[in-house]
PDB file of C-alpha atoms in Angstrom:
ATOM      1  CA  MET A   1       0.395 -16.483  27.837  1.00 40.00           C
ATOM      2  CA  LYS A   2       4.604 -16.613  26.648  1.00 41.00           C
ATOM      3  CA  GLU A   3       3.985 -19.470  24.520  1.00 40.00           C
ATOM      4  CA  PHE A   4       1.574 -17.356  22.480  1.00 30.00           C
ATOM      5  CA  ASN A   5       3.537 -15.196  21.858  1.00 35.00           C
ATOM      6  CA  ARG A   6       5.824 -16.754  21.493  1.00 40.00           C
ATOM      7  CA  LEU A   7       4.012 -18.981  18.337  1.00 33.00           C
ATOM      8  CA  ILE A   8       2.909 -15.194  17.020  1.00 35.00           C
ATOM      9  CA  VAL A   9       5.684 -13.678  16.688  1.00 37.00           C
ATOM     10  CA  ALA A  10       7.037 -17.220  14.747  1.00 38.00           C
ATOM     11  CA  MET A  11       4.237 -17.525  12.387  1.00 41.00           C
ATOM     12  CA  SER A  12       4.947 -13.007  11.656  1.00 46.00           C
ATOM     13  CA  THR A  13       8.422 -14.139  11.124  1.00 45.00           C
ATOM     14  CA  ALA A  14       7.689 -17.473   8.694  1.00 44.00           C
ATOM     15  CA  MET A  15       4.550 -14.655   7.648  1.00 53.00           C
ATOM     16  CA  PHE A  16       7.540 -12.048   6.756  1.00 50.00           C
ATOM     17  CA  LEU A  17       9.896 -14.899   4.874  1.00 47.00           C
ATOM     18  CA  VAL A  18       7.359 -16.102   2.364  1.00 51.00           C
ATOM     19  CA  CYS A  19       6.506 -13.335   1.401  1.00 51.00           C
ATOM     20  CA  SER A  20       9.266 -11.640   0.597  1.00 49.00           C
ATOM     21  CA  LEU A  21      10.117 -14.596  -0.870  1.00 48.00           C
ATOM     22  CA  MET A  22       7.134 -14.930  -3.180  1.00 51.00           C
ATOM     23  CA  ILE A  23       7.524 -11.483  -4.192  1.00 49.00           C
ATOM     24  CA  VAL A  24      11.597 -11.994  -5.013  1.00 46.00           C
ATOM     25  CA  THR A  25      10.689 -14.816  -7.219  1.00 49.00           C
ATOM     26  CA  GLY A  26       8.332 -12.947  -9.268  1.00 52.00           C
ATOM     27  CA  PRO A  27       8.059 -12.953 -12.915  1.00 57.00           C
ATOM     28  CA  GLU A  28      10.859 -11.433 -15.609  1.00 70.00           C
ATOM     29  CA  ARG A  29      11.038  -7.801 -15.316  1.00 75.00           C
ATOM     30  CA  LEU A  30      10.256  -5.524 -18.375  1.00 80.00           C
ATOM     31  CA  PRO A  31      13.845  -3.467 -19.482  1.00 79.00           C
ATOM     32  CA  ASP A  32      13.750  -0.030 -19.147  1.00 78.00           C
ATOM     33  CA  ILE A  33      11.781   2.727 -21.596  1.00 83.00           C
ATOM     34  CA  GLU A  34      14.763   4.918 -23.762  1.00 79.00           C
ATOM     35  CA  ASN A  35      14.016   7.273 -23.118  1.00 86.00           C
ATOM     36  CA  GLY A  36      11.672   7.304 -20.962  1.00 95.00           C
ATOM     37  CA  VAL A  37      10.059   6.514 -17.688  1.00 97.00           C
ATOM     38  CA  ARG A  38       7.776   3.781 -16.077  1.00 98.00           C
ATOM     39  CA  LEU A  39       5.651   4.482 -13.463  1.00 98.00           C
ATOM     40  CA  ALA A  40       3.446   2.155 -11.216  1.00 99.00           C
ATOM     41  CA  VAL A  41       0.251   3.484  -8.871  1.00 99.00           C
ATOM     42  CA  ILE A  42      -1.569   1.150  -6.348  1.00 99.00           C
ATOM     43  CA  GLY A  43      -4.005   2.349  -3.937  1.00 97.00           C
ATOM     44  CA  ASP A  44      -5.617   0.570  -0.948  1.00 96.00           C
ATOM     45  CA  PHE A  45      -3.183  -1.985  -0.222  1.00 96.00           C
ATOM     46  CA  GLY A  46      -2.149  -1.837   3.044  1.00 92.00           C
ATOM     47  CA  LYS A  47      -3.063  -5.668   4.815  1.00 92.00           C
ATOM     48  CA  ALA A  48      -1.877  -9.002   4.809  1.00 91.00           C
ATOM     49  CA  GLY A  49      -2.939 -11.165   2.059  1.00 94.00           C
ATOM     50  CA  ILE A  50      -2.221 -12.968  -1.056  1.00 96.00           C
ATOM     51  CA  PRO A  51      -4.225 -10.359  -3.070  1.00 97.00           C
ATOM     52  CA  VAL A  52      -1.590  -8.020  -1.874  1.00 97.00           C
ATOM     53  CA  ILE A  53       1.018 -10.224  -2.325  1.00 98.00           C
ATOM     54  CA  GLN A  54      -0.167 -10.415  -5.600  1.00 98.00           C
ATOM     55  CA  VAL A  55      -0.393  -6.917  -6.914  1.00 98.00           C
ATOM     56  CA  ALA A  56       3.385  -6.278  -5.385  1.00 98.00           C
ATOM     57  CA  LYS A  57       4.616  -9.032  -7.621  1.00 98.00           C
ATOM     58  CA  MET A  58       3.408  -7.900 -10.454  1.00 98.00           C
ATOM     59  CA  VAL A  59       4.492  -3.835  -9.966  1.00 98.00           C
ATOM     60  CA  ARG A  60       7.769  -5.298  -8.870  1.00 98.00           C
ATOM     61  CA  SER A  61       7.951  -7.184 -12.456  1.00 97.00           C
ATOM     62  CA  TRP A  62       7.054  -3.733 -14.027  1.00 97.00           C
ATOM     63  CA  ASN A  63      10.166  -2.394 -13.113  1.00 96.00           C
ATOM     64  CA  PRO A  64       8.804   1.404 -12.436  1.00 98.00           C
ATOM     65  CA  GLU A  65      11.093   3.980 -11.307  1.00 97.00           C
ATOM     66  CA  ALA A  66       8.680   4.405  -8.357  1.00 98.00           C
ATOM     67  CA  VAL A  67       5.461   3.548  -7.078  1.00 99.00           C
ATOM     68  CA  VAL A  68       3.164   5.852  -6.606  1.00 99.00           C
ATOM     69  CA  THR A  69       0.222   4.794  -3.822  1.00 99.00           C
ATOM     70  CA  VAL A  70      -2.910   7.133  -3.529  1.00 99.00           C
ATOM     71  CA  GLY A  71      -3.032   6.363   0.082  1.00 96.00           C
ATOM     72  CA  ASP A  72      -4.580   3.437   2.744  1.00 96.00           C
ATOM     73  CA  ASN A  73      -0.459   2.183   2.508  1.00 97.00           C
ATOM     74  CA  SER A  74      -1.241   0.288   6.121  1.00 94.00           C
ATOM     75  CA  TYR A  75      -4.236  -1.284   7.781  1.00 94.00           C
ATOM     76  CA  PRO A  76      -6.451  -0.796  10.312  1.00 93.00           C
ATOM     77  CA  SER A  77      -5.418   2.224  11.912  1.00 93.00           C
ATOM     78  CA  GLY A  78      -1.487   3.176  10.277  1.00 94.00           C
ATOM     79  CA  SER A  79       0.655   2.070  13.328  1.00 94.00           C
ATOM     80  CA  TYR A  80       4.045   0.641  13.096  1.00 95.00           C
ATOM     81  CA  ARG A  81       2.527  -2.579  13.788  1.00 94.00           C
ATOM     82  CA  ASP A  82       0.177  -2.231  10.528  1.00 95.00           C
ATOM     83  CA  LEU A  83       2.823  -0.791   8.349  1.00 95.00           C
ATOM     84  CA  PHE A  84       4.958  -4.108   9.921  1.00 94.00           C
ATOM     85  CA  PHE A  85       2.379  -6.121   8.165  1.00 94.00           C
ATOM     86  CA  GLY A  86       0.456  -4.043   5.758  1.00 93.00           C
ATOM     87  CA  ILE A  87       3.897  -2.905   3.440  1.00 96.00           C
ATOM     88  CA  TYR A  88       7.182  -4.100   4.699  1.00 95.00           C
ATOM     89  CA  PRO A  89       6.858  -7.372   3.626  1.00 95.00           C
ATOM     90  CA  TYR A  90       5.517  -6.659  -0.581  1.00 97.00           C
ATOM     91  CA  TYR A  91       7.176  -3.454  -1.437  1.00 98.00           C
ATOM     92  CA  SER A  92      10.436  -3.137   1.294  1.00 96.00           C
ATOM     93  CA  TRP A  93      11.751  -3.601  -2.242  1.00 97.00           C
ATOM     94  CA  ALA A  94      10.247  -0.109  -3.044  1.00 98.00           C
ATOM     95  CA  ILE A  95      11.363   1.914   0.866  1.00 97.00           C
ATOM     96  CA  ARG A  96      15.259   0.140   0.218  1.00 97.00           C
ATOM     97  CA  SER A  97      15.371   1.974  -3.108  1.00 97.00           C
ATOM     98  CA  GLU A  98      13.219   5.165  -2.147  1.00 98.00           C
ATOM     99  CA  LYS A  99      11.158   4.268  -4.498  1.00 97.00           C
ATOM    100  CA  LEU A 100       7.652   3.932  -2.751  1.00 98.00           C
ATOM    101  CA  VAL A 101       6.064   7.275  -3.224  1.00 99.00           C
ATOM    102  CA  THR A 102       3.057   7.680  -0.646  1.00 99.00           C
ATOM    103  CA  THR A 103      -0.213   9.857  -0.339  1.00 99.00           C
ATOM    104  CA  LEU A 104      -1.688   9.738   2.624  1.00 98.00           C
ATOM    105  CA  GLY A 105      -5.739   7.869   3.783  1.00 96.00           C
ATOM    106  CA  ASN A 106      -7.767   8.699   6.011  1.00 95.00           C
ATOM    107  CA  HIS A 107      -6.204   4.988   7.655  1.00 95.00           C
ATOM    108  CA  ASP A 108      -2.525   6.206   7.433  1.00 96.00           C
ATOM    109  CA  TRP A 109      -4.285   9.682   9.294  1.00 96.00           C
ATOM    110  CA  GLY A 110      -4.672   6.948  12.246  1.00 93.00           C
ATOM    111  CA  TYR A 111      -8.849   5.820  11.079  1.00 79.00           C
ATOM    112  CA  PRO A 112     -10.811   4.800  13.213  1.00 71.00           C
ATOM    113  CA  TRP A 113      -9.555   6.837  15.482  1.00 65.00           C
ATOM    114  CA  ASP A 114     -11.245  10.262  15.299  1.00 62.00           C
ATOM    115  CA  GLU A 115      -8.348  12.289  16.743  1.00 73.00           C
ATOM    116  CA  GLY A 116      -5.780   9.905  14.706  1.00 85.00           C
ATOM    117  CA  TRP A 117      -2.304  11.197  14.603  1.00 92.00           C
ATOM    118  CA  ASP A 118      -0.476  14.509  14.940  1.00 91.00           C
ATOM    119  CA  SER A 119       0.480  15.620  12.040  1.00 93.00           C
ATOM    120  CA  ASP A 120       4.268  14.989  12.888  1.00 91.00           C
ATOM    121  CA  GLU A 121       4.068  11.717  14.424  1.00 94.00           C
ATOM    122  CA  ILE A 122       2.050   9.788  11.469  1.00 96.00           C
ATOM    123  CA  PRO A 123       4.354   6.655  11.356  1.00 97.00           C
ATOM    124  CA  LEU A 124       4.135   6.443   7.852  1.00 97.00           C
ATOM    125  CA  LEU A 125       6.137   9.497   7.564  1.00 97.00           C
ATOM    126  CA  LYS A 126       8.663   8.620  10.245  1.00 96.00           C
ATOM    127  CA  ALA A 127       9.286   5.253   7.750  1.00 96.00           C
ATOM    128  CA  LEU A 128      10.365   6.984   4.944  1.00 97.00           C
ATOM    129  CA  PRO A 129      12.191   9.990   5.734  1.00 97.00           C
ATOM    130  CA  TYR A 130      13.056  10.035   2.566  1.00 98.00           C
ATOM    131  CA  LEU A 131      10.221  11.767   1.299  1.00 98.00           C
ATOM    132  CA  PRO A 132      10.305  15.524   0.540  1.00 97.00           C
ATOM    133  CA  GLY A 133       8.854  18.299   2.055  1.00 96.00           C
ATOM    134  CA  ASN A 134       6.635  17.107   5.179  1.00 97.00           C
ATOM    135  CA  GLY A 135       5.509  14.542   3.768  1.00 98.00           C
ATOM    136  CA  ARG A 136       2.034  15.399   3.578  1.00 98.00           C
ATOM    137  CA  TYR A 137       2.028  16.857   0.761  1.00 99.00           C
ATOM    138  CA  TYR A 138       4.639  17.268  -1.736  1.00 99.00           C
ATOM    139  CA  SER A 139       6.047  16.815  -5.487  1.00 98.00           C
ATOM    140  CA  VAL A 140       8.492  14.649  -7.126  1.00 98.00           C
ATOM    141  CA  LEU A 141      10.339  14.816 -10.303  1.00 98.00           C
ATOM    142  CA  PHE A 142      10.625  11.052 -12.226  1.00 98.00           C
ATOM    143  CA  GLY A 143      12.307  10.376 -15.692  1.00 94.00           C
ATOM    144  CA  ASP A 144      14.844  13.645 -16.230  1.00 90.00           C
ATOM    145  CA  ASN A 145      12.164  16.219 -15.884  1.00 95.00           C
ATOM    146  CA  LEU A 146       9.571  13.940 -18.076  1.00 97.00           C
ATOM    147  CA  VAL A 147       7.279  14.234 -14.703  1.00 98.00           C
ATOM    148  CA  GLU A 148       6.377  15.809 -12.152  1.00 99.00           C
ATOM    149  CA  ALA A 149       4.396  13.840 -10.067  1.00 99.00           C
ATOM    150  CA  PHE A 150       2.291  16.329  -6.847  1.00 99.00           C
ATOM    151  CA  ILE A 151       1.541  14.353  -3.968  1.00 99.00           C
ATOM    152  CA  ILE A 152      -1.820  15.838  -2.358  1.00 98.00           C
ATOM    153  CA  ASP A 153      -3.581  15.464   1.252  1.00 98.00           C
ATOM    154  CA  THR A 154      -7.306  15.118   0.959  1.00 97.00           C
ATOM    155  CA  ASP A 155      -7.667  14.307   4.698  1.00 95.00           C
ATOM    156  CA  PRO A 156      -9.503  16.756   7.111  1.00 94.00           C
ATOM    157  CA  ARG A 157      -6.926  16.197   9.444  1.00 94.00           C
ATOM    158  CA  GLU A 158      -4.429  18.083   7.515  1.00 97.00           C
ATOM    159  CA  PRO A 159      -3.626  21.437   9.338  1.00 97.00           C
ATOM    160  CA  ASP A 160      -2.687  23.281   5.532  1.00 98.00           C
ATOM    161  CA  GLY A 161      -5.645  22.749   4.930  1.00 97.00           C
ATOM    162  CA  ILE A 162      -8.241  20.748   1.789  1.00 97.00           C
ATOM    163  CA  GLU A 163      -9.605  23.384   0.002  1.00 96.00           C
ATOM    164  CA  GLU A 164      -9.086  25.340  -3.395  1.00 96.00           C
ATOM    165  CA  ASP A 165      -8.391  28.275  -1.457  1.00 96.00           C
ATOM    166  CA  SER A 166      -6.356  26.566   1.308  1.00 98.00           C
ATOM    167  CA  THR A 167      -2.758  27.076   2.315  1.00 98.00           C
ATOM    168  CA  GLN A 168      -2.286  23.251   0.470  1.00 98.00           C
ATOM    169  CA  GLY A 169      -4.477  24.660  -2.647  1.00 98.00           C
ATOM    170  CA  GLN A 170      -2.597  27.437  -3.049  1.00 98.00           C
ATOM    171  CA  TRP A 171       0.833  25.635  -2.733  1.00 99.00           C
ATOM    172  CA  LEU A 172      -0.514  22.760  -5.365  1.00 99.00           C
ATOM    173  CA  LYS A 173      -1.550  26.085  -7.944  1.00 99.00           C
ATOM    174  CA  ASN A 174       1.664  27.594  -7.410  1.00 98.00           C
ATOM    175  CA  GLY A 175       3.971  24.551  -8.086  1.00 99.00           C
ATOM    176  CA  LEU A 176       1.322  23.781 -11.205  1.00 99.00           C
ATOM    177  CA  SER A 177       1.808  27.003 -12.646  1.00 98.00           C
ATOM    178  CA  HIS A 178       6.056  26.363 -12.371  1.00 98.00           C
ATOM    179  CA  SER A 179       6.165  23.313 -13.481  1.00 98.00           C
ATOM    180  CA  THR A 180       8.863  22.781 -16.851  1.00 98.00           C
ATOM    181  CA  ALA A 181       8.091  18.815 -16.384  1.00 98.00           C
ATOM    182  CA  THR A 182       6.608  17.579 -19.833  1.00 98.00           C
ATOM    183  CA  TYR A 183       3.208  16.302 -17.832  1.00 99.00           C
ATOM    184  CA  GLN A 184       2.143  17.173 -14.496  1.00 99.00           C
ATOM    185  CA  LEU A 185      -0.047  14.520 -12.476  1.00 99.00           C
ATOM    186  CA  ILE A 186      -1.759  14.553  -9.650  1.00 99.00           C
ATOM    187  CA  PHE A 187      -2.261  11.870  -7.374  1.00 99.00           C
ATOM    188  CA  MET A 188      -5.017  12.036  -3.649  1.00 99.00           C
ATOM    189  CA  HIS A 189      -6.992   9.732  -1.732  1.00 98.00           C
ATOM    190  CA  VAL A 190     -10.914  10.812  -2.249  1.00 98.00           C
ATOM    191  CA  PRO A 191     -11.427  11.044  -5.016  1.00 97.00           C
ATOM    192  CA  PRO A 192     -12.912  14.396  -6.692  1.00 97.00           C
ATOM    193  CA  TYR A 193     -15.850  11.866  -8.436  1.00 97.00           C
ATOM    194  CA  SER A 194     -16.947   8.896  -7.689  1.00 97.00           C
ATOM    195  CA  SER A 195     -19.356   6.221  -8.725  1.00 97.00           C
ATOM    196  CA  CYS A 196     -18.688   4.285  -5.236  1.00 92.00           C
ATOM    197  CA  LEU A 197     -20.731   4.927  -2.114  1.00 86.00           C
ATOM    198  CA  PHE A 198     -18.835   7.757  -1.084  1.00 86.00           C
ATOM    199  CA  GLY A 199     -19.784   9.256  -4.680  1.00 86.00           C
ATOM    200  CA  ASP A 200     -18.367  12.552  -5.024  1.00 90.00           C
ATOM    201  CA  ASN A 201     -16.456  15.186  -3.401  1.00 92.00           C
ATOM    202  CA  SER A 202     -16.727  18.878  -3.409  1.00 88.00           C
ATOM    203  CA  SER A 203     -13.396  19.974  -1.367  1.00 90.00           C
ATOM    204  CA  VAL A 204     -11.292  18.255  -2.941  1.00 95.00           C
ATOM    205  CA  SER A 205     -12.838  19.047  -6.899  1.00 96.00           C
ATOM    206  CA  TRP A 206     -10.112  21.578  -7.709  1.00 98.00           C
ATOM    207  CA  PRO A 207      -9.939  23.222 -11.409  1.00 98.00           C
ATOM    208  CA  PHE A 208      -6.810  21.029 -11.529  1.00 98.00           C
ATOM    209  CA  GLN A 209      -7.229  21.035 -15.651  1.00 98.00           C
ATOM    210  CA  GLU A 210      -7.240  24.687 -15.404  1.00 98.00           C
ATOM    211  CA  TRP A 211      -4.069  24.729 -12.837  1.00 98.00           C
ATOM    212  CA  GLY A 212      -2.297  22.818 -16.009  1.00 98.00           C
ATOM    213  CA  ALA A 213      -2.646  18.733 -14.879  1.00 98.00           C
ATOM    214  CA  GLU A 214      -3.156  15.786 -17.268  1.00 98.00           C
ATOM    215  CA  ALA A 215      -4.763  14.052 -14.398  1.00 99.00           C
ATOM    216  CA  VAL A 216      -5.982  12.902 -11.639  1.00 99.00           C
ATOM    217  CA  PHE A 217      -5.345   9.256  -9.792  1.00 99.00           C
ATOM    218  CA  ALA A 218      -7.332   8.425  -6.510  1.00 98.00           C
ATOM    219  CA  GLY A 219      -8.520   5.399  -4.736  1.00 98.00           C
ATOM    220  CA  HIS A 220     -10.347   5.307  -1.853  1.00 96.00           C
ATOM    221  CA  CYS A 221     -13.087   3.751  -3.624  1.00 97.00           C
ATOM    222  CA  HIS A 222     -11.526  -0.280  -3.505  1.00 97.00           C
ATOM    223  CA  ASN A 223     -12.490  -0.933  -7.015  1.00 98.00           C
ATOM    224  CA  TYR A 224     -11.697   1.039 -10.521  1.00 99.00           C
ATOM    225  CA  GLU A 225     -13.222   3.535 -12.173  1.00 98.00           C
ATOM    226  CA  ARG A 226     -12.065   6.115 -14.818  1.00 99.00           C
ATOM    227  CA  VAL A 227     -14.236   9.057 -15.285  1.00 98.00           C
ATOM    228  CA  MET A 228     -14.000  12.251 -17.396  1.00 98.00           C
ATOM    229  CA  LYS A 229     -15.064  15.353 -16.981  1.00 97.00           C
ATOM    230  CA  ASP A 230     -14.222  17.765 -20.065  1.00 96.00           C
ATOM    231  CA  GLY A 231     -12.110  15.918 -21.225  1.00 97.00           C
ATOM    232  CA  PHE A 232      -9.992  15.711 -18.515  1.00 98.00           C
ATOM    233  CA  PRO A 233      -9.750  12.178 -16.829  1.00 99.00           C
ATOM    234  CA  TYR A 234      -9.853  11.396 -13.306  1.00 99.00           C
ATOM    235  CA  PHE A 235      -8.802   7.453 -12.301  1.00 99.00           C
ATOM    236  CA  VAL A 236      -9.956   5.970  -8.652  1.00 98.00           C
ATOM    237  CA  ASN A 237      -7.788   3.053  -7.962  1.00 98.00           C
ATOM    238  CA  GLY A 238      -8.469   0.637  -5.026  1.00 98.00           C
ATOM    239  CA  LEU A 239      -7.727  -2.505  -6.172  1.00 98.00           C
ATOM    240  CA  GLY A 240      -4.858  -3.091  -4.773  1.00 98.00           C
ATOM    241  CA  GLY A 241      -5.165  -5.582  -2.526  1.00 96.00           C
ATOM    242  CA  HIS A 242      -7.628  -4.787   0.282  1.00 96.00           C
ATOM    243  CA  PRO A 243      -9.598  -7.593   0.645  1.00 94.00           C
ATOM    244  CA  GLY A 244     -13.047  -5.600   0.895  1.00 94.00           C
ATOM    245  CA  LEU A 245     -14.250  -4.726  -2.357  1.00 95.00           C
ATOM    246  CA  THR A 246     -17.038  -1.447  -2.974  1.00 91.00           C
ATOM    247  CA  GLU A 247     -19.683  -2.054  -5.270  1.00 94.00           C
ATOM    248  CA  PHE A 248     -20.744   0.700  -7.525  1.00 96.00           C
ATOM    249  CA  GLU A 249     -23.682   2.632  -6.455  1.00 94.00           C
ATOM    250  CA  GLU A 250     -25.302   5.671  -8.265  1.00 94.00           C
ATOM    251  CA  ILE A 251     -22.932   6.541 -11.008  1.00 97.00           C
ATOM    252  CA  THR A 252     -21.567   9.375 -11.625  1.00 97.00           C
ATOM    253  CA  ASP A 253     -21.875  11.794 -14.644  1.00 97.00           C
ATOM    254  CA  GLY A 254     -18.803  11.257 -17.026  1.00 98.00           C
ATOM    255  CA  SER A 255     -17.973   7.765 -15.414  1.00 98.00           C
ATOM    256  CA  THR A 256     -16.518   5.760 -18.727  1.00 98.00           C
ATOM    257  CA  VAL A 257     -14.606   2.416 -17.102  1.00 98.00           C
ATOM    258  CA  ARG A 258     -15.891   0.874 -13.993  1.00 98.00           C
ATOM    259  CA  TYR A 259     -14.124  -2.928 -12.662  1.00 98.00           C
ATOM    260  CA  VAL A 260     -14.020  -4.553  -9.450  1.00 98.00           C
ATOM    261  CA  ASP A 261     -13.970  -8.249 -10.392  1.00 97.00           C
ATOM    262  CA  ASN A 262     -10.053  -8.355  -9.431  1.00 98.00           C
ATOM    263  CA  PHE A 263      -7.268  -6.459  -7.852  1.00 98.00           C
ATOM    264  CA  GLY A 264      -3.966  -4.320 -10.201  1.00 99.00           C
ATOM    265  CA  ALA A 265      -2.364  -1.676 -10.450  1.00 99.00           C
ATOM    266  CA  GLN A 266      -1.729   1.201 -12.879  1.00 99.00           C
ATOM    267  CA  LEU A 267       1.213   1.171 -14.781  1.00 99.00           C
ATOM    268  CA  ILE A 268       1.990   4.601 -16.374  1.00 98.00           C
ATOM    269  CA  GLU A 269       4.690   4.333 -19.598  1.00 98.00           C
ATOM    270  CA  ALA A 270       5.838   8.575 -20.364  1.00 98.00           C
ATOM    271  CA  THR A 271       7.981   9.390 -23.409  1.00 97.00           C
ATOM    272  CA  GLN A 272       8.102  13.080 -24.682  1.00 96.00           C
ATOM    273  CA  GLU A 273       5.954  12.166 -27.366  1.00 96.00           C
ATOM    274  CA  LYS A 274       2.956  10.571 -25.219  1.00 97.00           C
ATOM    275  CA  MET A 275       1.974   9.378 -21.995  1.00 98.00           C
ATOM    276  CA  THR A 276       0.115   5.980 -21.819  1.00 98.00           C
ATOM    277  CA  ILE A 277      -2.272   4.416 -18.781  1.00 99.00           C
ATOM    278  CA  SER A 278      -3.022   1.409 -18.003  1.00 98.00           C
ATOM    279  CA  PHE A 279      -4.953  -0.415 -15.830  1.00 99.00           C
ATOM    280  CA  ILE A 280      -3.821  -4.041 -15.353  1.00 98.00           C
ATOM    281  CA  THR A 281      -5.070  -7.033 -13.659  1.00 98.00           C
ATOM    282  CA  ILE A 282      -2.803  -9.396 -11.476  1.00 98.00           C
ATOM    283  CA  ASP A 283      -4.160 -12.095 -14.332  1.00 97.00           C
ATOM    284  CA  GLY A 284      -2.494  -9.407 -17.248  1.00 97.00           C
ATOM    285  CA  ASP A 285      -5.744  -8.423 -18.240  1.00 98.00           C
ATOM    286  CA  THR A 286      -5.581  -4.450 -19.473  1.00 98.00           C
ATOM    287  CA  ILE A 287      -9.283  -3.091 -18.388  1.00 98.00           C
ATOM    288  CA  ASP A 288      -8.454  -0.249 -18.824  1.00 98.00           C
ATOM    289  CA  TYR A 289      -6.351   2.185 -20.632  1.00 99.00           C
ATOM    290  CA  TYR A 290      -5.431   5.930 -21.966  1.00 99.00           C
ATOM    291  CA  GLU A 291      -3.608   7.587 -23.770  1.00 98.00           C
ATOM    292  CA  ILE A 292      -2.204  11.779 -23.053  1.00 98.00           C
ATOM    293  CA  TYR A 293      -0.132  12.842 -25.832  1.00 97.00           C
ATOM    294  CA  SER A 294       2.776  15.651 -24.818  1.00 93.00           C
ATOM    295  CA  LYS A 295       1.529  19.631 -25.252  1.00 82.00           C
TER     296      LYS A 295
END
């Protein structure tokens, strides 16, 4: 048994080193945007394997100011062991520079345990002490006040609630009303609208547009979708590397783009004039492109 344990440790170490080398030796990086900011968005990625390596290499080549996640950062239960295998080999470069900005998913809360982690003992938040506020929901400014990202927690175990009139909901409403950034973006895990098996979720369908946001980004479904509601975009981005892809089922109203054939990430590029949002696969194909002009 001792020999077996040593073998497991050796194999794990070798995998860590190989993954790190593959990411470090990725493609040439994009130059900085003049008077702008570049962000990457990844979702449902925290599981060791070739897809997450490929997504991480692509994302690092974009030279983003931050990598914003939409949850499920480590599978299956968000433990410290899961973090070691699901995040560190691929995104340690972003963690070291405090560029990994995370949203909590159900797996980060301890799924499939019914009780999960206590809100002040979630391993992901312990591992990323630089996250603002309580780490579960907070806001971050990017690009000299160009973009303000509002991270919210959609898990039912959130002690400050997930309804519109909850403590968390009113925090978001107040934050959006006082934001002076050019663009306000919402990042969450469970999508308000989707065509995957989970469908729409009224609990987290807050009046984001009315409150002043420009777009909502979510994950949970392991596919990509853009849903338009009254001219307002809701993105589902769950192709960050988990191999269990989610097929589309009942198509929700407003579904404009649907994709599930390959892994990828979203690239956000913002200037004072406009923001572009693209979903790009690991093969370099642009599946979706969306523009938002400043107010």
